CSV table of N, CA and C in Angstrom, one decimal:
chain,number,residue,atom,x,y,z
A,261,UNK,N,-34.1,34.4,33.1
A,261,UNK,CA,-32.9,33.6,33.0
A,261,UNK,C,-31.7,34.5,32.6
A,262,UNK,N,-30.8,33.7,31.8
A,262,UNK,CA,-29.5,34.6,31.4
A,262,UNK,C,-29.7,35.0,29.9
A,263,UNK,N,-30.8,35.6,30.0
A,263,UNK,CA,-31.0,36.3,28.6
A,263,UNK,C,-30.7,37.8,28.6
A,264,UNK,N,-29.5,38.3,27.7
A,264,UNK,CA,-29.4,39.7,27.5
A,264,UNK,C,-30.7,40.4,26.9
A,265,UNK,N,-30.7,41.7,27.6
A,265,UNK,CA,-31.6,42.7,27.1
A,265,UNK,C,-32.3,42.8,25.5
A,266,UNK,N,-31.5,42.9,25.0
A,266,UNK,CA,-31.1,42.8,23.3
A,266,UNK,C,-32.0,41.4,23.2
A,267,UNK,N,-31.5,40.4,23.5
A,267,UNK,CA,-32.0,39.1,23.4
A,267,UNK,C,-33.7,39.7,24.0
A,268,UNK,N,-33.7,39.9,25.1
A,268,UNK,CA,-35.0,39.6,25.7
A,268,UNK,C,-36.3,40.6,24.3
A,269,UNK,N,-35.7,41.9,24.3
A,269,UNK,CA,-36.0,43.3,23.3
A,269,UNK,C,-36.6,42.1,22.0
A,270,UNK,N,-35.3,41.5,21.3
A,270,UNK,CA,-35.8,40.9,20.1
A,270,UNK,C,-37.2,40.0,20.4
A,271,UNK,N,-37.6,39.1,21.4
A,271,UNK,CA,-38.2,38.1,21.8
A,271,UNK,C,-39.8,38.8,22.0
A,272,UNK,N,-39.0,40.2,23.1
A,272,UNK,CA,-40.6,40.9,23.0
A,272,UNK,C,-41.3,41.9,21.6
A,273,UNK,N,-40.3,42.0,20.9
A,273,UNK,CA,-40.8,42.5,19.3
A,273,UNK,C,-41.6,41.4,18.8
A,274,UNK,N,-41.4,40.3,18.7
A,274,UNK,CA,-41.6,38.8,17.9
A,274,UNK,C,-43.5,39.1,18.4
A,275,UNK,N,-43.1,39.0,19.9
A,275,UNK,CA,-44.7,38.5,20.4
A,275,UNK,C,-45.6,39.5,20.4
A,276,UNK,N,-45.1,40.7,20.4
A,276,UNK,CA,-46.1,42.3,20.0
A,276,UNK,C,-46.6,42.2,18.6
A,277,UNK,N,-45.6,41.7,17.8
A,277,UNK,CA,-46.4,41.4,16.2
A,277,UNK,C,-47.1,40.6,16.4
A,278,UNK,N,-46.7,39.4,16.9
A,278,UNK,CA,-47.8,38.0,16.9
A,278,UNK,C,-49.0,38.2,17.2
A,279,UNK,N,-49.3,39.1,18.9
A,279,UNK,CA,-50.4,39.5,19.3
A,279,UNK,C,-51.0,40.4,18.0
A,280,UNK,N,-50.4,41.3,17.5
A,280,UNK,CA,-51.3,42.2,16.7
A,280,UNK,C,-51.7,41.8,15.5
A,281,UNK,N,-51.1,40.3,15.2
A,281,UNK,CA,-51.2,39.9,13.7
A,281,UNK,C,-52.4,39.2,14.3
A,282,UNK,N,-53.1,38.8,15.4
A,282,UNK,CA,-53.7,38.0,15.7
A,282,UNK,C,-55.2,38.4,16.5
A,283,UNK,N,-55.2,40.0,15.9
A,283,UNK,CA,-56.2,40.9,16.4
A,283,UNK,C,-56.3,41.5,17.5
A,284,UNK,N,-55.1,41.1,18.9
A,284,UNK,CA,-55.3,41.7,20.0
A,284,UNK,C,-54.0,42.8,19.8
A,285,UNK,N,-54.1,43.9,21.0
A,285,UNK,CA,-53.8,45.0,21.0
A,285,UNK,C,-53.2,45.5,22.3
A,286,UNK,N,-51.6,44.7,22.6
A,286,UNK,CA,-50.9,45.1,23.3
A,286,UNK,C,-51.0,46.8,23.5
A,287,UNK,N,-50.9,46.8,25.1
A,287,UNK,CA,-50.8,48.7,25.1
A,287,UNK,C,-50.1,48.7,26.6
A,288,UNK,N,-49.0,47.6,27.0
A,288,UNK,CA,-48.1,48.1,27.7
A,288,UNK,C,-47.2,46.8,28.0
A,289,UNK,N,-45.7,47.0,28.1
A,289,UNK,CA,-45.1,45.8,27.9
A,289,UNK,C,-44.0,46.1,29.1
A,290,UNK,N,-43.3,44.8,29.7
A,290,UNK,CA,-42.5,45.2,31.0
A,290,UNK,C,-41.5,44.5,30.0
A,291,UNK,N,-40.4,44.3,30.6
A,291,UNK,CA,-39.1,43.9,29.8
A,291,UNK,C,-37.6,44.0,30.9
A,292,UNK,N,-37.5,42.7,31.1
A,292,UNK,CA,-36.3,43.2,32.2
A,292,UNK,C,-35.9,41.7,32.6
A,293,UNK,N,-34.9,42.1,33.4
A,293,UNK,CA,-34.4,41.0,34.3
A,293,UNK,C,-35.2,41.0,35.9
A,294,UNK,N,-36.4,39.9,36.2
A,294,UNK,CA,-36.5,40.0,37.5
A,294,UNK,C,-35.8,38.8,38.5
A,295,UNK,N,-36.2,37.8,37.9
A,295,UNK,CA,-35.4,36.6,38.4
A,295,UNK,C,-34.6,36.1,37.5
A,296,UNK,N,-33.2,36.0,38.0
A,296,UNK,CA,-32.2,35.4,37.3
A,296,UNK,C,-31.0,34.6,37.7
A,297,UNK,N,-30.9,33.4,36.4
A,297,UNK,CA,-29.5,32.7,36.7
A,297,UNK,C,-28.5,32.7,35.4
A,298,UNK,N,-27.3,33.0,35.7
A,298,UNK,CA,-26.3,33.2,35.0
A,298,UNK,C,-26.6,31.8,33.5
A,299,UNK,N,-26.8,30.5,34.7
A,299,UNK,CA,-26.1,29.4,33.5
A,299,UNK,C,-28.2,28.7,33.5
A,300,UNK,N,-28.8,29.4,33.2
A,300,UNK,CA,-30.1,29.4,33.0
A,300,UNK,C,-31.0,30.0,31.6
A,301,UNK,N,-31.0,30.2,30.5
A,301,UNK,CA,-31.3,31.0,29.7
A,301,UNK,C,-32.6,30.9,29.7
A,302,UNK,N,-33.0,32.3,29.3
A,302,UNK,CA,-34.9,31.1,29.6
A,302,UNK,C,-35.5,32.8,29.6
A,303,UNK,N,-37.1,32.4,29.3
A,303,UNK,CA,-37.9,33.9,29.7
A,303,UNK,C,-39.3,33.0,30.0
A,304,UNK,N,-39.9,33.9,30.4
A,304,UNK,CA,-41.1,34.0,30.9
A,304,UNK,C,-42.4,35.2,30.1
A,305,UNK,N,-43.4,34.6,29.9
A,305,UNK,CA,-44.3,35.8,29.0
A,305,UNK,C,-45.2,35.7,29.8
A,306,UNK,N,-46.1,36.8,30.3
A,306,UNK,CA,-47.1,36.7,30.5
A,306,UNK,C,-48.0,37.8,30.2
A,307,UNK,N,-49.3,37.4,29.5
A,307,UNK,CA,-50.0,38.1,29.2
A,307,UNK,C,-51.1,38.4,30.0
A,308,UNK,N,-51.6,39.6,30.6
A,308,UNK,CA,-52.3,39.9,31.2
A,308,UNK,C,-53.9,41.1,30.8
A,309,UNK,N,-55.0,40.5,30.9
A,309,UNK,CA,-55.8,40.9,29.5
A,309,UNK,C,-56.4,42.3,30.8
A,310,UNK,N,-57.0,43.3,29.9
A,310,UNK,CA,-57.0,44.5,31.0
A,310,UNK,C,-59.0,44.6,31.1
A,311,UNK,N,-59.1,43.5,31.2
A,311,UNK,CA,-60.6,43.3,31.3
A,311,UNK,C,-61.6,44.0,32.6
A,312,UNK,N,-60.1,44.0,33.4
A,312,UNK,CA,-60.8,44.5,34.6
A,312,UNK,C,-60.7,45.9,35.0
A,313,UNK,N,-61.8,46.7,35.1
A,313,UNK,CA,-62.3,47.9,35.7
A,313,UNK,C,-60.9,48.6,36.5
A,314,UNK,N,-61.2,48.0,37.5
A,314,UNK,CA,-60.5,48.7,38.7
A,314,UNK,C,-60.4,47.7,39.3
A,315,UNK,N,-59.1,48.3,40.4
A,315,UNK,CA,-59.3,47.6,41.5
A,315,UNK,C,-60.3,48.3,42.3
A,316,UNK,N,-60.8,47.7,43.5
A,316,UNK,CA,-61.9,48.1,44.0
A,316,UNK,C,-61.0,49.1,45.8
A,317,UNK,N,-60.3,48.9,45.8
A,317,UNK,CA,-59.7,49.8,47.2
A,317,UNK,C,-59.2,51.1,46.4
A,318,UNK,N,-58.9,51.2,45.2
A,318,UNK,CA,-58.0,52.5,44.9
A,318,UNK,C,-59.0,53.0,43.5
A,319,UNK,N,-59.7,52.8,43.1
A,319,UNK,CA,-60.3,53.2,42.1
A,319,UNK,C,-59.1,53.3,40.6
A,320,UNK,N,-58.3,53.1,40.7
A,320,UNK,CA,-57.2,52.6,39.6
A,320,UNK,C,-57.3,52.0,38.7
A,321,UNK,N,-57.6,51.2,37.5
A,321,UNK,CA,-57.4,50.5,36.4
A,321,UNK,C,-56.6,50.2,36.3
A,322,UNK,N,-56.4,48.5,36.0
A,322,UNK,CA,-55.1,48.1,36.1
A,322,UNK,C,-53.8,48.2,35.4
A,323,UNK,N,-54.2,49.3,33.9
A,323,UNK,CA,-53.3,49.9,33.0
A,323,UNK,C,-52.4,50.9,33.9
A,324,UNK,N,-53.4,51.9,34.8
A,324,UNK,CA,-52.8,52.3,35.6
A,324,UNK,C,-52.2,52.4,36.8
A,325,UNK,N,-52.5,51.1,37.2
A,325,UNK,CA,-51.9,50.3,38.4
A,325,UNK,C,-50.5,50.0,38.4
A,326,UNK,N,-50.4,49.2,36.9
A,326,UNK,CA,-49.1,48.8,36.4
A,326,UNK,C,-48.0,49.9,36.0
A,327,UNK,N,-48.7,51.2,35.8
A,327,UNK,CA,-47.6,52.5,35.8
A,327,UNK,C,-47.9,52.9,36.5
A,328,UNK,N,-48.0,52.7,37.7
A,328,UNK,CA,-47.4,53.4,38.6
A,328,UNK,C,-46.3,53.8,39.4
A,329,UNK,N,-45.5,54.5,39.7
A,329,UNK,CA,-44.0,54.4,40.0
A,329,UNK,C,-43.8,53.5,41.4
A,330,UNK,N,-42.9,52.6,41.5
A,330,UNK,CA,-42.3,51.6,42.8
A,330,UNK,C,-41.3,52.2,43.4
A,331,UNK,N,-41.2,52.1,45.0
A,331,UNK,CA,-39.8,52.0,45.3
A,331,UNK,C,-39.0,50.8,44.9
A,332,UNK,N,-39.4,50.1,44.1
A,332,UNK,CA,-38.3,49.0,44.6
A,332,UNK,C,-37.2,48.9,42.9
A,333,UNK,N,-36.1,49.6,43.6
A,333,UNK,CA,-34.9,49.9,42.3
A,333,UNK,C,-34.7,49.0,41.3
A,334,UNK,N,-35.1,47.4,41.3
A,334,UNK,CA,-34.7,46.8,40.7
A,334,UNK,C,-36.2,46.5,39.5
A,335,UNK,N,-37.1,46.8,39.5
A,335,UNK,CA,-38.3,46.8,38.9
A,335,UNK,C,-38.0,47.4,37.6
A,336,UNK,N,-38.0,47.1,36.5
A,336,UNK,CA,-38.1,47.7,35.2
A,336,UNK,C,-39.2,48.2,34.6
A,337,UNK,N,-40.5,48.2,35.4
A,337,UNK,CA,-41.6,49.3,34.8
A,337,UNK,C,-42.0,49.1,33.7
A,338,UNK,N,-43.1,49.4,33.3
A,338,UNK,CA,-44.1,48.9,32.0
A,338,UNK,C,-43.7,50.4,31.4
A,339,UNK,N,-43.7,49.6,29.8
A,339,UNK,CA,-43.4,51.5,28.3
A,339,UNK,C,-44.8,51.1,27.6
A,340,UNK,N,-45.2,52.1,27.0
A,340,UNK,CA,-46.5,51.8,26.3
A,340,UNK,C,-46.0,51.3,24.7
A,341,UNK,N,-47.2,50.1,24.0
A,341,UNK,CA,-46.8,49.9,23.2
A,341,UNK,C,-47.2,50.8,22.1
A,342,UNK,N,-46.4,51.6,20.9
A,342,UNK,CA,-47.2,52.0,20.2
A,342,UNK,C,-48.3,51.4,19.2
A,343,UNK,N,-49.6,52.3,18.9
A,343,UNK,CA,-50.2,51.1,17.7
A,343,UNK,C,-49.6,51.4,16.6
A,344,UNK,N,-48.4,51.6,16.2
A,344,UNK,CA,-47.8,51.4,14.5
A,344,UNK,C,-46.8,50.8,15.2
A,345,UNK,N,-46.7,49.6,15.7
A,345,UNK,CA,-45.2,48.9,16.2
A,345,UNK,C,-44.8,48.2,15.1
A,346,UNK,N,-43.1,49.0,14.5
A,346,UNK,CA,-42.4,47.7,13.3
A,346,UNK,C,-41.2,47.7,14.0
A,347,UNK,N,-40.3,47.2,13.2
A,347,UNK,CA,-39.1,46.9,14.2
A,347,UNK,C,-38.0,47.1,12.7
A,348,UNK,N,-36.9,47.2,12.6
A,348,UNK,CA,-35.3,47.4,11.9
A,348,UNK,C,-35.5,46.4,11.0
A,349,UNK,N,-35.5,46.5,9.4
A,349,UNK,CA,-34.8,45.4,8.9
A,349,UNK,C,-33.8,45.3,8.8
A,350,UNK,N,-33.7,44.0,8.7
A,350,UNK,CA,-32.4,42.8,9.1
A,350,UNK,C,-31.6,43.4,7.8
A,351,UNK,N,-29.9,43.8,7.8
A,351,UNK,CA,-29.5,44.2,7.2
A,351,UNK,C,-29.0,43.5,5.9
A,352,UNK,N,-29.1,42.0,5.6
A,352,UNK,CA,-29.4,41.6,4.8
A,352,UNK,C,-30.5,41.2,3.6
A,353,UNK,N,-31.3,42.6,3.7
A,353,UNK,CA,-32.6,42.3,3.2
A,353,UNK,C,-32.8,43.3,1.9
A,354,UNK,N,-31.2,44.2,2.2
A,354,UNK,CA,-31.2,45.4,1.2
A,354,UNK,C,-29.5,45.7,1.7
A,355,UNK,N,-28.6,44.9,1.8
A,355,UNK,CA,-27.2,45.5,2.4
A,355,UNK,C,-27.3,46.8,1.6
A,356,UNK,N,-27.6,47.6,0.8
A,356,UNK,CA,-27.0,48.6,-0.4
A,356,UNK,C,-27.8,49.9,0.4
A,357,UNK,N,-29.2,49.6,0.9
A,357,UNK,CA,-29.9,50.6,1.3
A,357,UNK,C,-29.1,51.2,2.7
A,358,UNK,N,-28.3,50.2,3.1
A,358,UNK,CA,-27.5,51.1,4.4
A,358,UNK,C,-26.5,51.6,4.6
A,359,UNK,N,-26.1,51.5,3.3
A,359,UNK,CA,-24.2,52.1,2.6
A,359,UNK,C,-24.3,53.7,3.3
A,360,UNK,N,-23.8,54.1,3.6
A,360,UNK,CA,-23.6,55.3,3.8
A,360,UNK,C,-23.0,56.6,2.7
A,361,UNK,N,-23.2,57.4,2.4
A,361,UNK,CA,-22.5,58.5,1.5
A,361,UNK,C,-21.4,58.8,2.1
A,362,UNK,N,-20.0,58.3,1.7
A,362,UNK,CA,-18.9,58.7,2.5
A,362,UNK,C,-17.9,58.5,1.6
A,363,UNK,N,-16.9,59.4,0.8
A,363,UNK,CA,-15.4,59.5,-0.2
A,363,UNK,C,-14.4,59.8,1.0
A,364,UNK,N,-13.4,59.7,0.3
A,364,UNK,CA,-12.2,60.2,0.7
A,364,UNK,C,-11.1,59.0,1.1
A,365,UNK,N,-9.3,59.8,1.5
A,365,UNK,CA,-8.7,59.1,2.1
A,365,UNK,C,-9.0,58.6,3.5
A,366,UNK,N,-9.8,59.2,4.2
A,366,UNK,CA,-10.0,58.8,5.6
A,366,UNK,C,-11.2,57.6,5.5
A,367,UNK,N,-11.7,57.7,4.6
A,367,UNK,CA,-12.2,56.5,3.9
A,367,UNK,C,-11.9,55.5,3.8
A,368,UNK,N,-11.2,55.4,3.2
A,368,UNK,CA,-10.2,54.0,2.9
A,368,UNK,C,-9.5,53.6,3.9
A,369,UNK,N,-9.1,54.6,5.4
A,369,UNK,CA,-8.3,54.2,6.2
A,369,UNK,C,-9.4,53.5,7.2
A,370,UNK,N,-10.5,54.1,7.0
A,370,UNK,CA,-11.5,53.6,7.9
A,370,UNK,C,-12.1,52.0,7.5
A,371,UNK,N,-12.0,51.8,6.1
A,371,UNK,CA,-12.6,50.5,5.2
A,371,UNK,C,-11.1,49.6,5.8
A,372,UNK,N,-10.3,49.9,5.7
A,372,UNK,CA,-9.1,48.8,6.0
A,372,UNK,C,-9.3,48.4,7.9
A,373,UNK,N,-9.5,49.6,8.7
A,373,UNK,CA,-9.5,49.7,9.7
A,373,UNK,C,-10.8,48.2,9.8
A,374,UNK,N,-12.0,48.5,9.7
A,374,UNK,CA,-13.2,47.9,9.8
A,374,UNK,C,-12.9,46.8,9.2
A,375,UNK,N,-12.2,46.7,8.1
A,375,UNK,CA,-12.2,45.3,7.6
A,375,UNK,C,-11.1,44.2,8.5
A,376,UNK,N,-9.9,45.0,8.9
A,376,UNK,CA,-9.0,44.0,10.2
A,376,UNK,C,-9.5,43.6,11.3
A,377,UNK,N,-10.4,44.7,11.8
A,377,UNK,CA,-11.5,44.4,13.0
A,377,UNK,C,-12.5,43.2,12.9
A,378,UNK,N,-12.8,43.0,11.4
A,378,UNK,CA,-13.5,42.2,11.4
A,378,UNK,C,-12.9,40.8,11.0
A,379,UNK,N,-11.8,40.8,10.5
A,379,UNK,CA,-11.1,39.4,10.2
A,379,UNK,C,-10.5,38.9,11.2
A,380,UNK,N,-10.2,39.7,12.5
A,380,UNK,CA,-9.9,39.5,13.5
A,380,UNK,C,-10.6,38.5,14.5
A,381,UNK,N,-12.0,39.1,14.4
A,381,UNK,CA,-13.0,38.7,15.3
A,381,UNK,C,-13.6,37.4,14.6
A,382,UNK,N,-13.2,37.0,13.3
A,382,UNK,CA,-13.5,36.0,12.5
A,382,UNK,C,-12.2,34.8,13.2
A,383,UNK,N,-11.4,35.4,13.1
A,383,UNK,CA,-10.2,34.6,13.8
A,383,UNK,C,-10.3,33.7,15.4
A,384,UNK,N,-10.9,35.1,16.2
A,384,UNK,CA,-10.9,34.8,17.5
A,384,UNK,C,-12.2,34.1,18.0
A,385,UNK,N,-13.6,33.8,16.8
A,385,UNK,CA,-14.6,33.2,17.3
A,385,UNK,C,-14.6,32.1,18.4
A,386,UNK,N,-14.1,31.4,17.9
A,386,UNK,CA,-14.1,30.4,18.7
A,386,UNK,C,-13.6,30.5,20.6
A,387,UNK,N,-12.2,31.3,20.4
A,387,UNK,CA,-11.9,31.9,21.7
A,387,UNK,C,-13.4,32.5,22.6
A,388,UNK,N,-13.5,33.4,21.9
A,388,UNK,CA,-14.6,34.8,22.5
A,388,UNK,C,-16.2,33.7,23.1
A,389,UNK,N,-16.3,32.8,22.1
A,389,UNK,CA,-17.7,32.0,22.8
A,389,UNK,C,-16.9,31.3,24.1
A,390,UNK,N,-15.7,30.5,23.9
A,390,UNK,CA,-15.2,30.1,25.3
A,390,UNK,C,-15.3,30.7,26.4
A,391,UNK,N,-14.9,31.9,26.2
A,391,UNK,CA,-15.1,33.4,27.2
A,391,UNK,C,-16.2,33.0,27.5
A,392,UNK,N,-17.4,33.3,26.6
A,392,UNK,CA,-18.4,33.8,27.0
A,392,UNK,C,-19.5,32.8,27.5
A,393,UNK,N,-18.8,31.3,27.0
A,393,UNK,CA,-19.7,30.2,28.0
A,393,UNK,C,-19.2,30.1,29.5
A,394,UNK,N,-18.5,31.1,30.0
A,394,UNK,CA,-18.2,31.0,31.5
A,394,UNK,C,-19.3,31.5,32.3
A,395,UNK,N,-19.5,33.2,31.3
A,395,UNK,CA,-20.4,34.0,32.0
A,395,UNK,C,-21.5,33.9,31.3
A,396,UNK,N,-21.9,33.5,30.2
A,396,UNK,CA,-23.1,33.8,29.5
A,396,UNK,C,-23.2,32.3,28.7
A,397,UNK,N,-24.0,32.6,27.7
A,397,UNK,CA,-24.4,31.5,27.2
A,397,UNK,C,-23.9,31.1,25.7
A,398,UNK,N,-22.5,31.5,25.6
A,398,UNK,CA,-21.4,30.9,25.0
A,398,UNK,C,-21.3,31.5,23.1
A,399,UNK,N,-22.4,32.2,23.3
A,399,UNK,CA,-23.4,32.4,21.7
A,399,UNK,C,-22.4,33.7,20.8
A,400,UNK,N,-21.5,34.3,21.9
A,400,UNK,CA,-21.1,35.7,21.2
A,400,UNK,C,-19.6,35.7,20.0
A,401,UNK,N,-19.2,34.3,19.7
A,401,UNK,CA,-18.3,34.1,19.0
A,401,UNK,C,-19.3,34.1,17.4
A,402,UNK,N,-20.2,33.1,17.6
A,402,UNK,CA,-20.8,32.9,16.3
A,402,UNK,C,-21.8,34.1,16.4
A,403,UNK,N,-22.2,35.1,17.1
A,403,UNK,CA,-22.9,36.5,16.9
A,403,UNK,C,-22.2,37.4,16.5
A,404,UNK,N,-20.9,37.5,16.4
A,404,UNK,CA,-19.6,38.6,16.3
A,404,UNK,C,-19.2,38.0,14.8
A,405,UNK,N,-19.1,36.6,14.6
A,405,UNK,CA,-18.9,35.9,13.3
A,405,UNK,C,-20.0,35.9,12.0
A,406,UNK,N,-21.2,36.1,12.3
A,406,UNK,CA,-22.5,36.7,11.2
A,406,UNK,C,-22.4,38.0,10.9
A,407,UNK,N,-22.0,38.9,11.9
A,407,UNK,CA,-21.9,40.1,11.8
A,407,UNK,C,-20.8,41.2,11.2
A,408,UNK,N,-19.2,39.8,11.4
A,408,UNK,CA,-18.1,40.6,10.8
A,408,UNK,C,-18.5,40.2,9.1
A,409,UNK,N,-19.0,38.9,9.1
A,409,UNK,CA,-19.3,38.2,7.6
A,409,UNK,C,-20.2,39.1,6.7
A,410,UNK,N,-21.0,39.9,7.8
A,410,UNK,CA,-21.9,40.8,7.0
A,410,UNK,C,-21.5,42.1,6.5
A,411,UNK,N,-20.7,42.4,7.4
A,411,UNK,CA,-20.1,43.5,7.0
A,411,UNK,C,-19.1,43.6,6.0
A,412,UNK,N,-18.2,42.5,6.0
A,412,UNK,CA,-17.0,42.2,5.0
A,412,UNK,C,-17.3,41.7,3.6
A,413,UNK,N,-19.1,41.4,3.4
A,413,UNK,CA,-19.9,41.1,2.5
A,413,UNK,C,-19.9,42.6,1.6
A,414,UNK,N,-20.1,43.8,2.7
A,414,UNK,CA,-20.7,44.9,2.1
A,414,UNK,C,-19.1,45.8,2.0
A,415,UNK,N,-18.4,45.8,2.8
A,415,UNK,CA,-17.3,46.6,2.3
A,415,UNK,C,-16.7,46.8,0.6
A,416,UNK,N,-16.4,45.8,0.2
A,416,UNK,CA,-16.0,46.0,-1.2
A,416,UNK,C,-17.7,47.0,-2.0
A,417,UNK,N,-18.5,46.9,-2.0
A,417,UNK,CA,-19.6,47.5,-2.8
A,417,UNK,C,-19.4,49.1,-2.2
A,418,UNK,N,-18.7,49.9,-1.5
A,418,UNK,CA,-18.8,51.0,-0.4
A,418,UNK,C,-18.3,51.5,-1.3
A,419,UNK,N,-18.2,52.9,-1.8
A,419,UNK,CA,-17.6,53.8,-2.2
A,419,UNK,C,-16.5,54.3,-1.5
A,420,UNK,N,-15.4,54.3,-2.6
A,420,UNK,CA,-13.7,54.5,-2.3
A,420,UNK,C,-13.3,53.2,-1.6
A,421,UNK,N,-13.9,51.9,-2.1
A,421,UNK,CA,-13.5,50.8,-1.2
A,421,UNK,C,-11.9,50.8,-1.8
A,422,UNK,N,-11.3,50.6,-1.2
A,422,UNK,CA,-9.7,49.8,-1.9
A,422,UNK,C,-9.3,49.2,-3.1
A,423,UNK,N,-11.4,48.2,-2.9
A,423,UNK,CA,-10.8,47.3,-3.8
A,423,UNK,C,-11.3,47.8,-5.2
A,424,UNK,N,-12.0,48.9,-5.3
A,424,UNK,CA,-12.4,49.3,-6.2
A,424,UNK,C,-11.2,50.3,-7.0
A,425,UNK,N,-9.8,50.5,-6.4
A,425,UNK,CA,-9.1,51.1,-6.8
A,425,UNK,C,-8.0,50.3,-7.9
């Protein structure tokens, strides 16, 4: 459907835990756009269990089957999954652990910079999902709005913030 990458990426992390929390043992994952509609959002999973040997004309395994290289350009190709798969915490789960070590005047021009950027984009939410329910699925006002909020959460705690002056 019209699911961005990012979108689809988060969706296939969810179900690689799920499977492993649940004893099985993903060990190759495809990820992409094959059929799609703009005003459609939607995915498709399918799991395919590798129970089978081979195929019987190519002596292949079907792990190997599925990596094998295509002509056809638009195919996104199977990545292996690792077995220690974790994924980014969510940056509200520790905002302080991702502060960066950074002083100075260019500091503060960068904290005021980041902070207009984001009150900006606080402003224009509503506009930007308009936009983006033409071409997409309208979501990127209130995705740009969690993320300036989160950030403008952690600014003042930053070293050399402004407001600490």
């Amino acid at each position: 459907g019209g699911l961005t990458n990012m979108e689809m990426a988060v969706v296939a992390g969810k179900i690689i835990r799920s499977m492993m929390e649940n004893g099985h043992k993903p060990v190759s994952l495809m990820q992409g756009s094959i059929m799609t509609a703009l005003d459609m959002p939607g995915l498709s999973v399918t799991v395919l269990p590798l129970a089978i040997s081979s195929f019987p004309s190519t002596k292949l395994s079907v792990e190997e089957a599925l990596h094998r290289p295509v002509k056809c350009v638009a195919w996104p190709g199977f990545t292996s999954v690792p077995a220690e798969f974790s994924h980014c915490a969510p940056l509200d789960t520790d905002p302080d652990a991702h502060v960066a070590e950074f002083s100075g005047t260019g500091c503060k021009v960068l904290h005021n910079v980041v902070e207009a950027v984001c009150n900006r984009l606080l402003e224009e939410a509503n506009q930007l999902g308009k936009l983006d329910a033409i071409v997409g699925d309208g979501d990127i006002g209130d995705t740009l709005s969690r993320g300036s909020k989160a950030v403008l959460a952690v600014l003042p705690r930053l070293p050399d913030s402004p407001s600490k002056s």
